[in-house]
Every structure is written in C-alpha cells, then in structure tokens.
mmCIF file of C-alpha atoms in Angstrom:
data_model
loop_
_atom_site.group_PDB
_atom_site.id
_atom_site.type_symbol
_atom_site.label_atom_id
_atom_site.label_comp_id
_atom_site.label_asym_id
_atom_site.label_seq_id
_atom_site.Cartn_x
_atom_site.Cartn_y
_atom_site.Cartn_z
ATOM 1 C CA MET A 1 -73.632 276.876 -28.290
ATOM 2 C CA LYS A 2 -76.247 274.938 -26.332
ATOM 3 C CA ILE A 3 -78.699 276.975 -24.276
ATOM 4 C CA LEU A 4 -81.100 275.780 -21.593
ATOM 5 C CA LEU A 5 -83.901 278.289 -21.036
ATOM 6 C CA LEU A 6 -85.780 277.903 -17.752
ATOM 7 C CA GLY A 7 -89.192 279.299 -18.612
ATOM 8 C CA GLY A 8 -92.797 279.452 -17.548
ATOM 9 C CA THR A 9 -93.415 283.132 -18.276
ATOM 10 C CA ALA A 10 -94.523 285.151 -21.288
ATOM 11 C CA ASP A 11 -91.088 286.778 -21.306
ATOM 12 C CA ALA A 12 -89.455 283.349 -21.522
ATOM 13 C CA ARG A 13 -91.580 282.386 -24.513
ATOM 14 C CA ARG A 14 -90.756 285.644 -26.306
ATOM 15 C CA LEU A 15 -87.039 285.223 -25.679
ATOM 16 C CA CYS A 16 -87.177 281.602 -26.787
ATOM 17 C CA ASP A 17 -88.940 282.561 -30.021
ATOM 18 C CA ASN A 18 -86.227 285.131 -30.726
ATOM 19 C CA LEU A 19 -83.493 282.576 -30.089
ATOM 20 C CA ILE A 20 -85.192 280.042 -32.367
ATOM 21 C CA GLN A 21 -85.492 282.622 -35.157
ATOM 22 C CA GLN A 22 -81.763 283.282 -34.861
ATOM 23 C CA LYS A 23 -81.045 279.527 -35.137
ATOM 24 C CA PHE A 24 -79.763 279.074 -31.586
ATOM 25 C CA ASP A 25 -79.610 275.547 -30.170
ATOM 26 C CA VAL A 26 -82.070 276.113 -27.322
ATOM 27 C CA THR A 27 -84.077 273.789 -25.089
ATOM 28 C CA TYR A 28 -87.042 275.206 -23.190
ATOM 29 C CA SER A 29 -87.909 273.897 -19.722
ATOM 30 C CA ILE A 30 -91.227 274.413 -17.963
ATOM 31 C CA ALA A 31 -92.956 273.000 -14.905
ATOM 32 C CA GLY A 32 -96.063 272.420 -17.007
ATOM 33 C CA LEU A 33 -98.574 273.112 -14.246
ATOM 34 C CA VAL A 34 -100.687 275.497 -16.320
ATOM 35 C CA ARG A 35 -100.016 274.931 -20.010
ATOM 36 C CA THR A 36 -97.213 273.788 -22.284
ATOM 37 C CA PRO A 37 -96.184 276.219 -25.026
ATOM 38 C CA THR A 38 -95.842 275.228 -28.657
ATOM 39 C CA LEU A 39 -92.291 276.079 -29.653
ATOM 40 C CA ASP A 40 -90.027 275.008 -32.515
ATOM 41 C CA CYS A 41 -87.440 273.599 -30.121
ATOM 42 C CA PRO A 42 -87.197 270.761 -27.585
ATOM 43 C CA VAL A 43 -89.479 271.383 -24.582
ATOM 44 C CA LEU A 44 -88.843 269.705 -21.227
ATOM 45 C CA VAL A 45 -91.929 269.426 -19.027
ATOM 46 C CA GLY A 46 -92.012 268.625 -15.327
ATOM 47 C CA GLY A 47 -88.588 269.572 -14.041
ATOM 48 C CA PHE A 48 -85.271 267.758 -13.845
ATOM 49 C CA ARG A 49 -85.742 265.250 -11.033
ATOM 50 C CA LYS A 50 -86.730 262.511 -13.464
ATOM 51 C CA LEU A 51 -83.581 263.322 -15.463
ATOM 52 C CA GLY A 52 -81.220 262.953 -12.512
ATOM 53 C CA GLY A 53 -81.343 266.580 -11.443
ATOM 54 C CA LEU A 54 -80.368 269.831 -13.111
ATOM 55 C CA THR A 55 -76.621 269.424 -12.569
ATOM 56 C CA GLU A 56 -76.657 265.998 -14.186
ATOM 57 C CA TYR A 57 -78.738 267.302 -17.099
ATOM 58 C CA LEU A 58 -76.370 270.210 -17.767
ATOM 59 C CA SER A 59 -73.339 267.937 -17.660
ATOM 60 C CA ARG A 60 -74.777 265.140 -19.777
ATOM 61 C CA ASN A 61 -76.088 267.521 -22.444
ATOM 62 C CA GLN A 62 -73.021 269.785 -22.424
ATOM 63 C CA VAL A 63 -75.077 272.932 -21.923
ATOM 64 C CA ASP A 64 -73.042 276.115 -22.461
ATOM 65 C CA LEU A 65 -75.434 278.709 -21.013
ATOM 66 C CA VAL A 66 -78.416 278.633 -18.654
ATOM 67 C CA LEU A 67 -81.038 281.365 -18.982
ATOM 68 C CA ASP A 68 -83.277 281.753 -15.938
ATOM 69 C CA VAL A 69 -86.452 283.470 -17.133
ATOM 70 C CA THR A 70 -88.728 281.914 -14.531
ATOM 71 C CA HIS A 71 -91.207 283.769 -12.343
ATOM 72 C CA PRO A 72 -89.568 286.103 -9.789
ATOM 73 C CA TYR A 73 -91.005 283.901 -7.011
ATOM 74 C CA ALA A 74 -89.593 280.624 -8.362
ATOM 75 C CA LYS A 75 -86.853 280.712 -5.738
ATOM 76 C CA LYS A 76 -86.149 276.983 -5.639
ATOM 77 C CA MET A 77 -85.545 276.744 -9.383
ATOM 78 C CA SER A 78 -83.552 279.977 -9.600
ATOM 79 C CA ASP A 79 -81.281 279.034 -6.708
ATOM 80 C CA GLN A 80 -80.755 275.516 -8.055
ATOM 81 C CA ALA A 81 -79.761 276.937 -11.427
ATOM 82 C CA VAL A 82 -77.058 279.043 -9.772
ATOM 83 C CA LEU A 83 -75.799 276.099 -7.709
ATOM 84 C CA SER A 84 -75.666 273.786 -10.723
ATOM 85 C CA GLY A 85 -73.946 276.412 -12.819
ATOM 86 C CA GLN A 86 -71.332 276.997 -10.144
ATOM 87 C CA ALA A 87 -70.697 273.267 -9.778
ATOM 88 C CA LEU A 88 -69.988 272.857 -13.492
ATOM 89 C CA GLY A 89 -68.612 276.253 -14.449
ATOM 90 C CA VAL A 90 -71.634 276.927 -16.666
ATOM 91 C CA PRO A 91 -72.706 280.600 -16.735
ATOM 92 C CA VAL A 92 -76.213 281.329 -15.467
ATOM 93 C CA TRP A 93 -77.937 284.498 -16.635
ATOM 94 C CA ARG A 94 -81.240 285.712 -15.254
ATOM 95 C CA PHE A 95 -83.962 287.950 -16.624
ATOM 96 C CA HIS A 96 -86.699 289.118 -14.280
ATOM 97 C CA ARG A 97 -89.274 291.775 -14.938
ATOM 98 C CA PRO A 98 -88.763 294.895 -12.819
ATOM 99 C CA ALA A 99 -90.998 294.886 -9.754
ATOM 100 C CA TRP A 100 -94.041 297.132 -9.646
ATOM 101 C CA GLU A 101 -93.410 300.390 -7.846
ATOM 102 C CA ARG A 102 -95.863 301.901 -5.417
ATOM 103 C CA SER A 103 -97.253 305.359 -6.176
ATOM 104 C CA ASN A 104 -98.279 307.892 -3.551
ATOM 105 C CA GLN A 105 -101.938 306.993 -4.133
ATOM 106 C CA ASP A 106 -101.480 303.242 -3.718
ATOM 107 C CA GLN A 107 -102.597 301.634 -0.458
ATOM 108 C CA TRP A 108 -99.976 298.902 -0.437
ATOM 109 C CA HIS A 109 -98.838 296.984 2.635
ATOM 110 C CA CYS A 110 -95.955 294.546 2.159
ATOM 111 C CA TYR A 111 -95.677 291.192 3.905
ATOM 112 C CA HIS A 112 -92.874 288.643 4.095
ATOM 113 C CA ASP A 113 -94.638 285.410 5.032
ATOM 114 C CA PHE A 114 -98.002 283.826 5.687
ATOM 115 C CA GLU A 115 -98.026 284.662 9.397
ATOM 116 C CA GLN A 116 -97.761 288.346 8.564
ATOM 117 C CA LEU A 117 -100.505 288.003 5.980
ATOM 118 C CA VAL A 118 -102.936 286.375 8.412
ATOM 119 C CA LYS A 119 -102.358 289.171 10.892
ATOM 120 C CA MET A 120 -103.025 291.791 8.223
ATOM 121 C CA LEU A 121 -106.198 290.040 7.043
ATOM 122 C CA GLU A 122 -107.724 290.540 10.489
ATOM 123 C CA ASN A 123 -108.511 294.086 9.303
ATOM 124 C CA TYR A 124 -110.581 293.069 6.269
ATOM 125 C CA LYS A 125 -113.719 291.130 5.341
ATOM 126 C CA ARG A 126 -113.615 290.132 1.673
ATOM 127 C CA PRO A 127 -110.159 289.381 0.260
ATOM 128 C CA LEU A 128 -109.222 288.514 -3.296
ATOM 129 C CA LEU A 129 -106.354 286.038 -3.020
ATOM 130 C CA SER A 130 -104.373 286.435 -6.244
ATOM 131 C CA ALA A 131 -100.891 285.492 -5.036
ATOM 132 C CA GLY A 132 -100.706 281.975 -6.417
ATOM 133 C CA GLN A 133 -101.391 278.721 -4.609
ATOM 134 C CA PHE A 134 -102.245 278.495 -0.914
ATOM 135 C CA SER A 135 -102.162 275.287 1.108
ATOM 136 C CA LEU A 136 -105.283 273.793 2.674
ATOM 137 C CA GLU A 137 -103.931 274.682 6.106
ATOM 138 C CA GLU A 138 -103.401 278.310 5.087
ATOM 139 C CA LEU A 139 -106.861 278.655 3.557
ATOM 140 C CA THR A 140 -108.412 277.005 6.604
ATOM 141 C CA ARG A 141 -106.788 279.590 8.842
ATOM 142 C CA ILE A 142 -108.027 282.469 6.695
ATOM 143 C CA ASN A 143 -111.495 280.927 6.519
ATOM 144 C CA ALA A 144 -111.533 280.666 10.325
ATOM 145 C CA LEU A 145 -110.905 284.372 10.908
ATOM 146 C CA ALA A 146 -113.999 285.803 12.568
ATOM 147 C CA ASN A 147 -113.861 289.009 10.543
ATOM 148 C CA ILE A 148 -113.727 287.242 7.168
ATOM 149 C CA GLU A 149 -117.072 287.043 5.352
ATOM 150 C CA HIS A 150 -116.072 285.873 1.863
ATOM 151 C CA ILE A 151 -112.845 284.758 0.159
ATOM 152 C CA VAL A 152 -112.174 284.736 -3.574
ATOM 153 C CA LEU A 153 -109.207 282.520 -4.446
ATOM 154 C CA ARG A 154 -108.068 283.012 -8.030
ATOM 155 C CA THR A 155 -105.474 280.624 -9.448
ATOM 156 C CA ALA A 156 -104.509 279.231 -12.840
ATOM 157 C CA VAL A 157 -104.594 275.658 -11.525
ATOM 158 C CA LYS A 158 -107.283 274.070 -9.361
ATOM 159 C CA PRO A 159 -106.135 273.317 -5.803
ATOM 160 C CA LYS A 160 -104.975 269.725 -5.330
ATOM 161 C CA PHE A 161 -107.161 269.315 -2.256
ATOM 162 C CA SER A 162 -110.870 269.451 -1.494
ATOM 163 C CA TYR A 163 -111.831 272.934 -0.346
ATOM 164 C CA GLU A 164 -115.625 272.576 -0.322
ATOM 165 C CA ARG A 165 -115.806 272.490 3.481
ATOM 166 C CA LEU A 166 -114.362 276.000 3.592
ATOM 167 C CA ALA A 167 -117.724 277.726 3.563
ATOM 168 C CA LYS A 168 -116.416 281.227 2.903
ATOM 169 C CA LEU A 169 -114.175 280.261 -0.011
ATOM 170 C CA HIS A 170 -115.009 280.690 -3.684
ATOM 171 C CA TRP A 171 -112.397 279.362 -6.106
ATOM 172 C CA LEU A 172 -112.045 281.035 -9.486
ATOM 173 C CA LYS A 173 -109.896 279.603 -12.270
ATOM 174 C CA ALA A 174 -108.330 282.279 -14.429
ATOM 175 C CA ILE A 175 -105.192 282.648 -16.525
ATOM 176 C CA GLY A 176 -103.802 286.055 -17.429
ATOM 177 C CA PRO A 177 -103.433 288.461 -18.990
ATOM 178 C CA PHE A 178 -106.172 290.254 -17.075
ATOM 179 C CA PHE A 179 -107.829 293.425 -18.314
ATOM 180 C CA TYR A 180 -108.990 296.484 -16.420
ATOM 181 C CA GLN A 181 -112.730 296.187 -17.118
ATOM 182 C CA ASP A 182 -112.799 292.517 -16.130
ATOM 183 C CA GLU A 183 -110.822 293.143 -12.947
ATOM 184 C CA SER A 184 -113.047 296.065 -12.037
ATOM 185 C CA LEU A 185 -116.173 293.964 -12.569
ATOM 186 C CA LEU A 186 -114.835 291.089 -10.460
ATOM 187 C CA ILE A 187 -113.683 293.289 -7.601
ATOM 188 C CA GLN A 188 -116.911 295.276 -7.430
ATOM 189 C CA THR A 189 -119.389 292.428 -7.919
ATOM 190 C CA GLN A 190 -117.602 290.367 -5.251
ATOM 191 C CA ASP A 191 -117.426 293.441 -3.001
ATOM 192 C CA ILE A 192 -113.698 292.902 -2.476
ATOM 193 C CA ASP A 193 -112.121 295.118 0.174
ATOM 194 C CA VAL A 194 -108.499 293.931 -0.053
ATOM 195 C CA ILE A 195 -106.308 292.330 -2.722
ATOM 196 C CA VAL A 196 -103.529 289.879 -1.888
ATOM 197 C CA SER A 197 -100.881 289.838 -4.598
ATOM 198 C CA LYS A 198 -97.340 288.951 -5.532
ATOM 199 C CA ASN A 199 -95.146 291.685 -6.967
ATOM 200 C CA SER A 200 -94.861 289.941 -10.309
ATOM 201 C CA GLY A 201 -94.092 293.017 -12.384
ATOM 202 C CA GLY A 202 -95.109 293.459 -16.011
ATOM 203 C CA SER A 203 -98.517 294.298 -17.440
ATOM 204 C CA ALA A 204 -100.261 290.900 -17.581
ATOM 205 C CA THR A 205 -101.599 291.038 -14.007
ATOM 206 C CA SER A 206 -101.284 294.727 -13.133
ATOM 207 C CA ALA A 207 -104.873 295.741 -13.927
ATOM 208 C CA LYS A 208 -106.074 294.734 -10.444
ATOM 209 C CA LEU A 209 -103.639 297.260 -8.989
ATOM 210 C CA GLN A 210 -105.052 299.991 -11.203
ATOM 211 C CA VAL A 211 -108.548 299.125 -9.999
ATOM 212 C CA ALA A 212 -107.365 299.089 -6.386
ATOM 213 C CA ASN A 213 -105.814 302.504 -6.886
ATOM 214 C CA ARG A 214 -109.035 303.940 -8.318
ATOM 215 C CA LEU A 215 -111.221 302.430 -5.592
ATOM 216 C CA MET A 216 -108.649 303.182 -2.866
ATOM 217 C CA LEU A 217 -108.519 299.514 -1.870
ATOM 218 C CA ALA A 218 -105.725 298.039 0.198
ATOM 219 C CA VAL A 219 -103.236 295.698 -1.485
ATOM 220 C CA LEU A 220 -101.271 293.221 0.613
ATOM 221 C CA MET A 221 -98.134 292.653 -1.452
ATOM 222 C CA LEU A 222 -95.861 289.659 -0.962
ATOM 223 C CA GLU A 223 -92.290 290.861 -1.228
ATOM 224 C CA ARG A 224 -90.022 289.169 -3.721
ATOM 225 C CA PRO A 225 -87.736 286.484 -2.285
ATOM 226 C CA ASN A 226 -84.001 286.943 -2.046
ATOM 227 C CA LEU A 227 -82.367 284.822 -4.735
ATOM 228 C CA MET A 228 -78.822 283.612 -5.182
ATOM 229 C CA GLY A 229 -76.951 285.901 -7.533
ATOM 230 C CA PRO A 230 -76.533 284.784 -11.163
ATOM 231 C CA ASP A 231 -73.512 285.538 -13.331
ATOM 232 C CA LYS A 232 -75.498 288.235 -15.120
ATOM 233 C CA LEU A 233 -78.831 289.876 -14.320
ATOM 234 C CA PHE A 234 -81.047 291.627 -16.865
ATOM 235 C CA ASN A 235 -84.301 293.575 -16.608
ATOM 236 C CA SER A 236 -84.576 294.192 -20.356
ATOM 237 C CA LEU A 237 -85.275 291.368 -22.797
ATOM 238 C CA ASP A 238 -83.601 293.288 -25.611
ATOM 239 C CA GLU A 239 -80.423 293.713 -23.572
ATOM 240 C CA CYS A 240 -80.492 290.048 -22.606
ATOM 241 C CA PHE A 241 -80.910 288.932 -26.215
ATOM 242 C CA ALA A 242 -78.122 291.233 -27.388
ATOM 243 C CA ALA A 243 -75.805 289.867 -24.684
ATOM 244 C CA ILE A 244 -76.571 286.288 -25.739
ATOM 245 C CA LYS A 245 -75.679 287.043 -29.344
ATOM 246 C CA LYS A 246 -72.463 288.750 -28.289
ATOM 247 C CA TYR A 247 -71.534 285.861 -25.993
ATOM 248 C CA SER A 248 -72.271 283.304 -28.707
ATOM 249 C CA HIS A 249 -70.041 285.195 -31.122
ATOM 250 C CA SER A 250 -67.189 285.273 -28.607
ATOM 251 C CA GLN A 251 -67.587 281.544 -27.897
ATOM 252 C CA SER A 252 -67.526 280.685 -31.595
ATOM 253 C CA LYS A 253 -64.225 282.530 -31.922
ATOM 254 C CA LEU A 254 -62.794 280.494 -29.060
ATOM 255 C CA GLY A 255 -64.021 277.294 -30.651
#
C-alpha cells in the first residue's frame, strides 16, 4: 500500500517515523520553507506544481492513501488533498492537533481576518505578532497605527520583502518549540501588551499563552479556517496509526 503523507509538522514527522519502522511504503511531502527533515523514506520538497499537480502525482504514482498531517491553517493544501482524493477515489485521512481551549482566566479575543485584527490592535501599543507570515501591506498598516509604539514580528522564515522602512518593526527569527522562561523573558523585556497568535494546538508554541495568562495579557487569536471534510478525521496520532495498520491489513486481504 502506497501512502503519501502531507507533512510539515512535528506530528507528521512522528507519524512518518512510525510508518517507516513498520515498513510502510510512505512518501513524505513538505513545503520546505523552514527546514527539510531527515527521514528514511522519499521526501518531496516544494509542493506538487512542478510535478503536474497533486491529482496527477497521485494517479501516476498509484497512491492508495493520502494522510494530511499539515498545519491546521494550511487550508489550500488540505482542501486540494480532498479534491484530488475525490477525483481519483483515493481516501484522504486527516490528523490535526486539537485546538487550544480558553480558560476562564485567559484574555482571548478571536478574529477571523486581517481587517478584524487591525481594528483590535487599535487598543494596544506593543504587539507580539506570532501568527505566521504577514504581507508588507499588512505590516505597513499596523506600523501606521497611531497607537502602536513597537512591533515584534516573530517568524521561522525571514520576510521576502524589505521591512527596514517600517520604523516600529523588529523582526525576530525563531523556530519552536518555545519554552516558558524564554517566552516570559521576551514578552517582558519587549514590554509586550498583546500577543497575536494562531490556534495551532499542541505544546510546541503554547508557552506564550501560559505567560499571557500569568501576566493577564490579551491574546488576539486567529480562528482556524473551515476545511473541506476528509474521509476520516483524527485528533490522536495513536488512533490514526492504528487505523492505518487496520486499513492496510484489509487492503492486503483484498489484493
């Protein structure tokens, strides 16, 4: 049984390692923007456009199962996987970490899009932008807000544009996991008064939320996008792995 694993997360790497150990025929796909993992299986870097698109790749390589273990905000890739699977009759299974849940002490405010975010930022002075990449136009608008004094933009990859003319912006390169003491030091030394975040789930980037809770700081949380439904959805890696083994066994009987 041939498996295509759409990765880019720590969960994807763990699942891929488990599949490799169990001798599954798996290919790992990653955008490759941050780093390329070392795995004992074929690794595709840079997407499927150069290969004729995902549907063409699945057909040409006779893939039997697609595992979507991308980031919860990778809407384009997740939706394309479902569309390609439907076109070819290839099952698409998805694992996403459960979203973080707000406690009574958390000062979270959810937003749907950038326009909402800009409006919310009018109430703060020193944001930590830790919700992935922002465009030059978006950062320019935040930088232009009269109330904003200082912006910390933290991303794993340097912006593709020149941001030096944005006088209030300080870019910080950092790749998780992030730890509580480091997050606390950053937030307090930069005098951050609001954190902008995605609801990524998991523990790798949750320390900033713990610090925000302790300091009673506001968190502006980007809601997860609505994705096309896969054939199966998992929020436990163990359950996903067990289902793959069971499915492989059933397919081998059919073959």
